PDB file of N, CA and C in Angstrom:
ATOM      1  N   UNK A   9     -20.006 -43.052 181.714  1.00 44.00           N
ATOM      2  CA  UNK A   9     -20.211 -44.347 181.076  1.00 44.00           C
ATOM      3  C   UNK A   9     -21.308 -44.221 180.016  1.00 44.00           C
ATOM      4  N   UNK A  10     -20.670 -44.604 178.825  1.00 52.00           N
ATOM      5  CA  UNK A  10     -21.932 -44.735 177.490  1.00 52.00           C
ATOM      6  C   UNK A  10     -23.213 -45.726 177.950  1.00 52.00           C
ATOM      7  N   UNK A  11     -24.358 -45.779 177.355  1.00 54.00           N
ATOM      8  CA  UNK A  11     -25.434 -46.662 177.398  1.00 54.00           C
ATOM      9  C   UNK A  11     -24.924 -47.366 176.117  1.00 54.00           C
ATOM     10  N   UNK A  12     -25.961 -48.511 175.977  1.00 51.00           N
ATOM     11  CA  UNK A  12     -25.989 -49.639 174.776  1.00 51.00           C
ATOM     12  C   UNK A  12     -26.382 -48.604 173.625  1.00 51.00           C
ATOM     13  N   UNK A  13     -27.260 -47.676 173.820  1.00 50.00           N
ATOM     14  CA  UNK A  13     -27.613 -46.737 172.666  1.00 50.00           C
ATOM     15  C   UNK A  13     -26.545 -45.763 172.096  1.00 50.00           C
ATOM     16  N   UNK A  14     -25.272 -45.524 172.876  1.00 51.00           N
ATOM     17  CA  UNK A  14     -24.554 -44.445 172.980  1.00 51.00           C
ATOM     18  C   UNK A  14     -23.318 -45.509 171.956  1.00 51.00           C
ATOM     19  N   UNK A  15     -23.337 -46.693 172.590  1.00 47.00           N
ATOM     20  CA  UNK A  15     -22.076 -47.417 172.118  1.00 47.00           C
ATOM     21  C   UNK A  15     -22.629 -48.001 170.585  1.00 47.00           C
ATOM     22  N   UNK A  16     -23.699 -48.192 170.547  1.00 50.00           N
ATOM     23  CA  UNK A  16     -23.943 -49.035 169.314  1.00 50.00           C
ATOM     24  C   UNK A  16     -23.881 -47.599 168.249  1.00 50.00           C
ATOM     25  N   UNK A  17     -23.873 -46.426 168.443  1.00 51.00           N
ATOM     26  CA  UNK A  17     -23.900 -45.415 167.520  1.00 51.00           C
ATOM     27  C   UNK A  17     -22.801 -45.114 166.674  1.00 51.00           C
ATOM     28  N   UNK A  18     -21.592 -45.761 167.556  1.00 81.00           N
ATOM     29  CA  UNK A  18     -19.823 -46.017 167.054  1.00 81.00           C
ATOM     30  C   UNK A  18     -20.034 -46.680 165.942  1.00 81.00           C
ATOM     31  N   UNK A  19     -20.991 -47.541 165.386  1.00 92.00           N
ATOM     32  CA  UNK A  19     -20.904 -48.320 164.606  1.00 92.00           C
ATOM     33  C   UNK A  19     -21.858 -48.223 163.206  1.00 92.00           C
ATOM     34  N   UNK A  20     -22.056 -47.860 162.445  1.00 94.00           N
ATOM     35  CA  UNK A  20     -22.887 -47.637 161.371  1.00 94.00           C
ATOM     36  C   UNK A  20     -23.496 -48.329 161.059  1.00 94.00           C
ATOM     37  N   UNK A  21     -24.892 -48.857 160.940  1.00 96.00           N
ATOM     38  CA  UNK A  21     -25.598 -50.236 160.225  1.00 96.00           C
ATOM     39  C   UNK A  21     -25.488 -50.342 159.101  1.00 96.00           C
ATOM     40  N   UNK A  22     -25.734 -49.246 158.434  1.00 97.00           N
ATOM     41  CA  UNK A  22     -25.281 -49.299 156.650  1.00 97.00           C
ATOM     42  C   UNK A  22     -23.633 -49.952 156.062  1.00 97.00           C
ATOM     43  N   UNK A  23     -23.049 -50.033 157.145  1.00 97.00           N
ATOM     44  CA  UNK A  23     -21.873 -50.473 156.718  1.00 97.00           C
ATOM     45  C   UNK A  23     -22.018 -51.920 156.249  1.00 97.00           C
ATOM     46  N   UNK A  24     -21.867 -52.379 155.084  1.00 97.00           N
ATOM     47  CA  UNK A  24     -21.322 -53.788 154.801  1.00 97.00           C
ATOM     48  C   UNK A  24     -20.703 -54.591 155.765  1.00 97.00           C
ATOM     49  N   UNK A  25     -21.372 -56.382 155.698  1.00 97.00           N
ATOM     50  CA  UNK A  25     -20.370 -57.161 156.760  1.00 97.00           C
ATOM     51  C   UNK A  25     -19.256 -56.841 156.485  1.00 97.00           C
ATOM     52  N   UNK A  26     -18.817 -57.051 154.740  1.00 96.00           N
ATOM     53  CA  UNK A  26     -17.386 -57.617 154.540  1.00 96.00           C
ATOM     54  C   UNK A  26     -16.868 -56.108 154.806  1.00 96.00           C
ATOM     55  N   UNK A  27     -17.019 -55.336 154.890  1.00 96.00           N
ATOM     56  CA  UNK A  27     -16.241 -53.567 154.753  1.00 96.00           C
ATOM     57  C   UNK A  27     -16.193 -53.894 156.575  1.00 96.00           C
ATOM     58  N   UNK A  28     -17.077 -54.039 157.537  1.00 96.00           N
ATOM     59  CA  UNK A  28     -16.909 -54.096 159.227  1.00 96.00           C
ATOM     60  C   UNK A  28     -16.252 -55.233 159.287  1.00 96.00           C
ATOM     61  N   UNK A  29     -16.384 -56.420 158.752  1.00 95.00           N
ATOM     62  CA  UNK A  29     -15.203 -57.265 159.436  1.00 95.00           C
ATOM     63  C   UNK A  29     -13.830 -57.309 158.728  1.00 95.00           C
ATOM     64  N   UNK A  30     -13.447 -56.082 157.563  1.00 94.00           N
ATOM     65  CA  UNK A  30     -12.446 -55.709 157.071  1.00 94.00           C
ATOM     66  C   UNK A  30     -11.388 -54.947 158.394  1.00 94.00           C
ATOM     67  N   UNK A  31     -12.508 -54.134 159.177  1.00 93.00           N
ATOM     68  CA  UNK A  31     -11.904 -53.212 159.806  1.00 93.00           C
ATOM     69  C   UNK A  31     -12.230 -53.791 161.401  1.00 93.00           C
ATOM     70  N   UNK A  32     -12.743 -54.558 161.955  1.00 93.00           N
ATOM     71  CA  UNK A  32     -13.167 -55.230 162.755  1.00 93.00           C
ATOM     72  C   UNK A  32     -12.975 -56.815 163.013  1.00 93.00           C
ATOM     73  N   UNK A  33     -11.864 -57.429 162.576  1.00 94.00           N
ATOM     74  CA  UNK A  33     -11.938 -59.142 162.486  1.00 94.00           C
ATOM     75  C   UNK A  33     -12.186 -59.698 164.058  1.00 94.00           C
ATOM     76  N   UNK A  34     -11.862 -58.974 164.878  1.00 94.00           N
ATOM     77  CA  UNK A  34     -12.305 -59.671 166.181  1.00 94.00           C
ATOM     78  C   UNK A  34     -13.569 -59.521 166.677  1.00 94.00           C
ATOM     79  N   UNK A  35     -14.428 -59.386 166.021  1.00 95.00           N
ATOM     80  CA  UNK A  35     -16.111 -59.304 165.849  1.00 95.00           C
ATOM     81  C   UNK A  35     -16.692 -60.668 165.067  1.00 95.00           C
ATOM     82  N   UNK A  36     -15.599 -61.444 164.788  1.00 96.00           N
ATOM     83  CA  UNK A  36     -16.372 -62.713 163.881  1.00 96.00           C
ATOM     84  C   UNK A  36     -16.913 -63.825 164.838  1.00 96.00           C
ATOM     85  N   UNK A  37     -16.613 -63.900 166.071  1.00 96.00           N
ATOM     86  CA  UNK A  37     -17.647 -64.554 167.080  1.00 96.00           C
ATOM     87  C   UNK A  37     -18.573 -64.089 167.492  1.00 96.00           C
ATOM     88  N   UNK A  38     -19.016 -62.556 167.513  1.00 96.00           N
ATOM     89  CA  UNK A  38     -20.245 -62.267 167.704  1.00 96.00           C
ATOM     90  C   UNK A  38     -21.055 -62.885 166.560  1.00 96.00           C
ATOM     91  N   UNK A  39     -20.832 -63.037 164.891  1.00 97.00           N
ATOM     92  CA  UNK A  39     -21.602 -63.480 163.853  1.00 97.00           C
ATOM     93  C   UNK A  39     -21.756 -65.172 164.530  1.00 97.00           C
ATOM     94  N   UNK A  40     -20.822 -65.848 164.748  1.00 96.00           N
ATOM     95  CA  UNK A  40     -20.641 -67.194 165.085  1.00 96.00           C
ATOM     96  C   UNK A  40     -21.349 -67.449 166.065  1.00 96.00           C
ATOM     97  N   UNK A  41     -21.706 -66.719 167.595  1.00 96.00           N
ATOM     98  CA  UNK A  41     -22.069 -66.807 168.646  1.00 96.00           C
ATOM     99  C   UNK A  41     -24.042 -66.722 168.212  1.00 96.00           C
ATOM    100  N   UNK A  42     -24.225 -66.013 166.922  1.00 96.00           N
ATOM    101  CA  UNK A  42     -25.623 -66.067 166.946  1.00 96.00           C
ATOM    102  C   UNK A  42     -25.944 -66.757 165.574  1.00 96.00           C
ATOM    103  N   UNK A  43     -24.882 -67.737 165.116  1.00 96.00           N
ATOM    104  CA  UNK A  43     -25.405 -68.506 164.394  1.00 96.00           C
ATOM    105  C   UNK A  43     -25.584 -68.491 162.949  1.00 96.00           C
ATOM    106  N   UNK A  44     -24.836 -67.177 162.400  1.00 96.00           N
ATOM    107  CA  UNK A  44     -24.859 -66.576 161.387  1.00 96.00           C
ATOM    108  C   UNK A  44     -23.785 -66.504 160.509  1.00 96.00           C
ATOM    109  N   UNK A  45     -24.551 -66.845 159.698  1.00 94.00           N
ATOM    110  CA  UNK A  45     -23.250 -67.373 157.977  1.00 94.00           C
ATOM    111  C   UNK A  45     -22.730 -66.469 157.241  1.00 94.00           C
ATOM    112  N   UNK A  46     -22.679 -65.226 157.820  1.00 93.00           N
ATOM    113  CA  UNK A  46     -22.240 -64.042 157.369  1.00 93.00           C
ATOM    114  C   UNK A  46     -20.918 -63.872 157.123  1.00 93.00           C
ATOM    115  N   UNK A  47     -20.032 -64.728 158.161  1.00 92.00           N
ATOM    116  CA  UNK A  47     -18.322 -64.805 157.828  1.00 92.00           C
ATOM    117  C   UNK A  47     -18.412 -65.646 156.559  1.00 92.00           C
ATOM    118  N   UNK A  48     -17.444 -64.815 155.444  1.00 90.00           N
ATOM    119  CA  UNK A  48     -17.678 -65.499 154.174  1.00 90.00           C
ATOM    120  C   UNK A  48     -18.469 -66.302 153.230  1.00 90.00           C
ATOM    121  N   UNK A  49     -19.489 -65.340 153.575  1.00 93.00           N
ATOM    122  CA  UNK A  49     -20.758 -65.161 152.376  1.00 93.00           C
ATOM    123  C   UNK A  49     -20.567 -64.467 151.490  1.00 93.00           C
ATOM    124  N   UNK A  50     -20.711 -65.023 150.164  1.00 94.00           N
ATOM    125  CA  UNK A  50     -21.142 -64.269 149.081  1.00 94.00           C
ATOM    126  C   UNK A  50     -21.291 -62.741 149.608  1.00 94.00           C
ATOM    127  N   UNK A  51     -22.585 -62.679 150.009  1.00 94.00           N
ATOM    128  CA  UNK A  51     -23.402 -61.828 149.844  1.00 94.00           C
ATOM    129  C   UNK A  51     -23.006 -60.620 150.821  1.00 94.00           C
ATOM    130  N   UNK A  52     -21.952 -60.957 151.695  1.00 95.00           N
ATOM    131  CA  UNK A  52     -21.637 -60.195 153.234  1.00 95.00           C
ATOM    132  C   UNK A  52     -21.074 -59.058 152.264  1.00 95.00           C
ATOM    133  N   UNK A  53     -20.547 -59.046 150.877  1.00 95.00           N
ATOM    134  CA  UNK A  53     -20.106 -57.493 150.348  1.00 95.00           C
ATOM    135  C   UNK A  53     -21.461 -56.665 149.718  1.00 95.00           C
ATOM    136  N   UNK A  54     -22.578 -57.027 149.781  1.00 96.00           N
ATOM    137  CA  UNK A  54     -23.702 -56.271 149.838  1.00 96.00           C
ATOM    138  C   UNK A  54     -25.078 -56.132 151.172  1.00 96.00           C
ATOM    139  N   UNK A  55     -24.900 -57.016 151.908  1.00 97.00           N
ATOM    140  CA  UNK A  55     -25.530 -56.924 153.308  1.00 97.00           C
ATOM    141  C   UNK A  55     -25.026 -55.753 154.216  1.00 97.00           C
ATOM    142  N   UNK A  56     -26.142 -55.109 155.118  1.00 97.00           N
ATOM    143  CA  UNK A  56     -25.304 -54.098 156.108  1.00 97.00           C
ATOM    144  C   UNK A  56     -25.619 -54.911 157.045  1.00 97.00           C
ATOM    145  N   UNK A  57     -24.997 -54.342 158.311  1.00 98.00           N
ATOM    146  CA  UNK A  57     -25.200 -54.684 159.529  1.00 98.00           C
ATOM    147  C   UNK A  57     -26.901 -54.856 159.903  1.00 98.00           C
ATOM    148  N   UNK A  58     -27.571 -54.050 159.060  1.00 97.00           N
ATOM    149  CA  UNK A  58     -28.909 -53.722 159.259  1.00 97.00           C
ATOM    150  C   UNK A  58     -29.244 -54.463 158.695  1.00 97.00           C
ATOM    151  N   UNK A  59     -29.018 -55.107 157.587  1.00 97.00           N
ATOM    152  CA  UNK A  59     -29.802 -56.061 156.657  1.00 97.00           C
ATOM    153  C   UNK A  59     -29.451 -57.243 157.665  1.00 97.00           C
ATOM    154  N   UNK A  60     -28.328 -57.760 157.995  1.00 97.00           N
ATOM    155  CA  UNK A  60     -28.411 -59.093 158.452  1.00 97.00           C
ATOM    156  C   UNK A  60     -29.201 -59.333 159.711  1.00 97.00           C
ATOM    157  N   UNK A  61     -29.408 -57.942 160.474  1.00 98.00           N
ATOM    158  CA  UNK A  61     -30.094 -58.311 161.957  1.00 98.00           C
ATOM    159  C   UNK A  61     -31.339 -58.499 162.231  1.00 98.00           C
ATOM    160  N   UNK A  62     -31.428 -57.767 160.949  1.00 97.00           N
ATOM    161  CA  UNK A  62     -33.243 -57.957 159.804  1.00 97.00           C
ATOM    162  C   UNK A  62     -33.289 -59.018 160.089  1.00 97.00           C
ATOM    163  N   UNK A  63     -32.288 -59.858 159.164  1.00 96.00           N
ATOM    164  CA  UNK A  63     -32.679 -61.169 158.452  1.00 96.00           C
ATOM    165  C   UNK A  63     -32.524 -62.095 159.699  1.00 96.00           C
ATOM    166  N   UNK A  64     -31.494 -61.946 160.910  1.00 97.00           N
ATOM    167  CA  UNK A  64     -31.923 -62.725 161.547  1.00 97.00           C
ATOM    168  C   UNK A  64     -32.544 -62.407 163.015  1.00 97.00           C
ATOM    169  N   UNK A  65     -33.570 -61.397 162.979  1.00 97.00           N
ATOM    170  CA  UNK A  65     -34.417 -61.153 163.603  1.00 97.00           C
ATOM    171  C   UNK A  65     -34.055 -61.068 165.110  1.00 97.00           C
ATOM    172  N   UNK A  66     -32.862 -60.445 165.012  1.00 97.00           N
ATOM    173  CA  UNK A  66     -31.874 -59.987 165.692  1.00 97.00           C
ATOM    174  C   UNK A  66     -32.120 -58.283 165.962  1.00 97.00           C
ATOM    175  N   UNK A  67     -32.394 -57.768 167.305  1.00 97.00           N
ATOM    176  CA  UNK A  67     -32.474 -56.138 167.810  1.00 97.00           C
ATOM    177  C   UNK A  67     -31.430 -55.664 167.423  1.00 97.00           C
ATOM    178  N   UNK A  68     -31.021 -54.702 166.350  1.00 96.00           N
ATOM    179  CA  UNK A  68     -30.334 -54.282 165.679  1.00 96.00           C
ATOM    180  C   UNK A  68     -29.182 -53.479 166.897  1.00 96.00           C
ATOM    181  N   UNK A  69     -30.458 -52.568 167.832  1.00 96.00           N
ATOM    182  CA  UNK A  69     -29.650 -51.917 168.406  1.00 96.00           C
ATOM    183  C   UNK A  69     -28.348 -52.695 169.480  1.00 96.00           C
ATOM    184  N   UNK A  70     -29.074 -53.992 169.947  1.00 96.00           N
ATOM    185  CA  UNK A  70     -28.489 -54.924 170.936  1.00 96.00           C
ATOM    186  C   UNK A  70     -27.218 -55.344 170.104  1.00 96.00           C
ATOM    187  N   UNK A  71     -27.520 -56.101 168.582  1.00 97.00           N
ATOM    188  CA  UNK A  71     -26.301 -56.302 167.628  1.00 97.00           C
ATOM    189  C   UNK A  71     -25.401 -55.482 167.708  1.00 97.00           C
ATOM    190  N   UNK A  72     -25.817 -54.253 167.355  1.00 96.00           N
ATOM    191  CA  UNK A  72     -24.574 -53.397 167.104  1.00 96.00           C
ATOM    192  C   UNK A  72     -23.521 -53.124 168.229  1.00 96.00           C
ATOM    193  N   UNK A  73     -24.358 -53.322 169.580  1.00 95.00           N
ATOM    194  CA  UNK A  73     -23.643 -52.679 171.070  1.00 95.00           C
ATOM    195  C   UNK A  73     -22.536 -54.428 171.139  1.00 95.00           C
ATOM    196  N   UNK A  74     -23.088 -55.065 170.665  1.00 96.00           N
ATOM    197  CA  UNK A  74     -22.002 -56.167 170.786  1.00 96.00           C
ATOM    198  C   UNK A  74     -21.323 -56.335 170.062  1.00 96.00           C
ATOM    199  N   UNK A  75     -21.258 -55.730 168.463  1.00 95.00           N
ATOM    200  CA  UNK A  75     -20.529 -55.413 168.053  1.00 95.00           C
ATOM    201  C   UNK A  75     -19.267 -54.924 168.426  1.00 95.00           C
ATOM    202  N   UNK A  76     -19.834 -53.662 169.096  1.00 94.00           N
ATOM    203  CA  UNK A  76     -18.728 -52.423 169.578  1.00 94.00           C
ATOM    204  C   UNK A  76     -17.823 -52.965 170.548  1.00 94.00           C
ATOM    205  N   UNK A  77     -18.448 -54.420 171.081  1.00 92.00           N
ATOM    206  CA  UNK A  77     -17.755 -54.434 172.548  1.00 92.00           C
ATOM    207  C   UNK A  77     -16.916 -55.730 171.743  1.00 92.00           C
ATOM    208  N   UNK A  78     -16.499 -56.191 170.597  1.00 87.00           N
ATOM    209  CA  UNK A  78     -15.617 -57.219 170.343  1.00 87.00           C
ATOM    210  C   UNK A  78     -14.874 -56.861 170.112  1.00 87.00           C
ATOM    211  N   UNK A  79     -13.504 -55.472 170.115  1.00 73.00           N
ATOM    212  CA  UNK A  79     -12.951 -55.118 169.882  1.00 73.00           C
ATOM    213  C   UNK A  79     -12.723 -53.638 169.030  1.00 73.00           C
ATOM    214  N   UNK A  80     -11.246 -53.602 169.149  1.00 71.00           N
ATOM    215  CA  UNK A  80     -10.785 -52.362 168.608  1.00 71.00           C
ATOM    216  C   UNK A  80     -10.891 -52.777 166.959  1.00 71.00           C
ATOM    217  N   UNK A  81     -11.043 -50.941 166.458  1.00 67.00           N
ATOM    218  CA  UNK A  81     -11.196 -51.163 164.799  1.00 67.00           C
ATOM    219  C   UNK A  81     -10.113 -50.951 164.375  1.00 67.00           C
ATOM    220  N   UNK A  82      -9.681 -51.452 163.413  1.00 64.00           N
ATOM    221  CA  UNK A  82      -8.070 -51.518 162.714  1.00 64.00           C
ATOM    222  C   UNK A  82      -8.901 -50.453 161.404  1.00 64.00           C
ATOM    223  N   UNK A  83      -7.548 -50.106 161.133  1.00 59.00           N
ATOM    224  CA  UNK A  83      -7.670 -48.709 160.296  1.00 59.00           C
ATOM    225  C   UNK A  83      -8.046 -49.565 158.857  1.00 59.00           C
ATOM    226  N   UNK A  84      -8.452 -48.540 158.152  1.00 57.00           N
ATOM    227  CA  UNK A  84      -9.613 -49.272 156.452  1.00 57.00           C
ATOM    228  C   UNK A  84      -8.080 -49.203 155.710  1.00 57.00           C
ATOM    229  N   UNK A  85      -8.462 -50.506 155.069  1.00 60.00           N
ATOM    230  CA  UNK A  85      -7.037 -50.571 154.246  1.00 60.00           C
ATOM    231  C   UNK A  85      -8.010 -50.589 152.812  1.00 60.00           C
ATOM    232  N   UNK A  86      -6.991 -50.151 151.977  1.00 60.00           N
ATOM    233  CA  UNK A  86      -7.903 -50.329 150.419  1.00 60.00           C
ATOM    234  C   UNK A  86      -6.910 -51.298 149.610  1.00 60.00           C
ATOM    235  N   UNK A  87      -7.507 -51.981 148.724  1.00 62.00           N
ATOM    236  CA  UNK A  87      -6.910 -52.598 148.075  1.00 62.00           C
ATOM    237  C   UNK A  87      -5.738 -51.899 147.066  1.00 62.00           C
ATOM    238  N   UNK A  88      -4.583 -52.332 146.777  1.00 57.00           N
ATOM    239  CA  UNK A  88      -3.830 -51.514 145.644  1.00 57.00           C
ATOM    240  C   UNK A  88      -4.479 -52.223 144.225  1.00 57.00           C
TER     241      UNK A  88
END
């Protein structure tokens, strides 16, 4: 069995909201569950995971492990 440190490592902080909830949409109640305006913000295509947990003073490492646990990642689609 992984730890919270082991599982949150699946997940990159540098990644952009909008690029993780590209590949992740069943993660948009964890943003909702802590209150955060990150689902369709402006700004979610230049924020990482790290910037927003910053901003809302949110344990990055705890964020990310709940991240991991809202689901499976759907494969990166690119725009044509």
């Amino acid at each position: 069995m992984q730890n919270k440190s082991q599982l949150s490592k699946v997940i990159d902080p540098k990644i952009t909201v909008e690029e993780f909830l590209r590949q992740r949409p069943n993660a948009v109640p964890v943003f909702i569950r802590h209150r955060m305006v990150c689902v369709g913000c402006w700004m979610s295509r230049f924020d990482t995971l790290a910037d927003v947990a910053w901003n809302y003073n949110l344990d990055t490492e705890q964020f990310l492990h709940e991240l991991s646990e809202a689901g499976p990642t759907r494969a990166p689609t690119h725009p044509a």
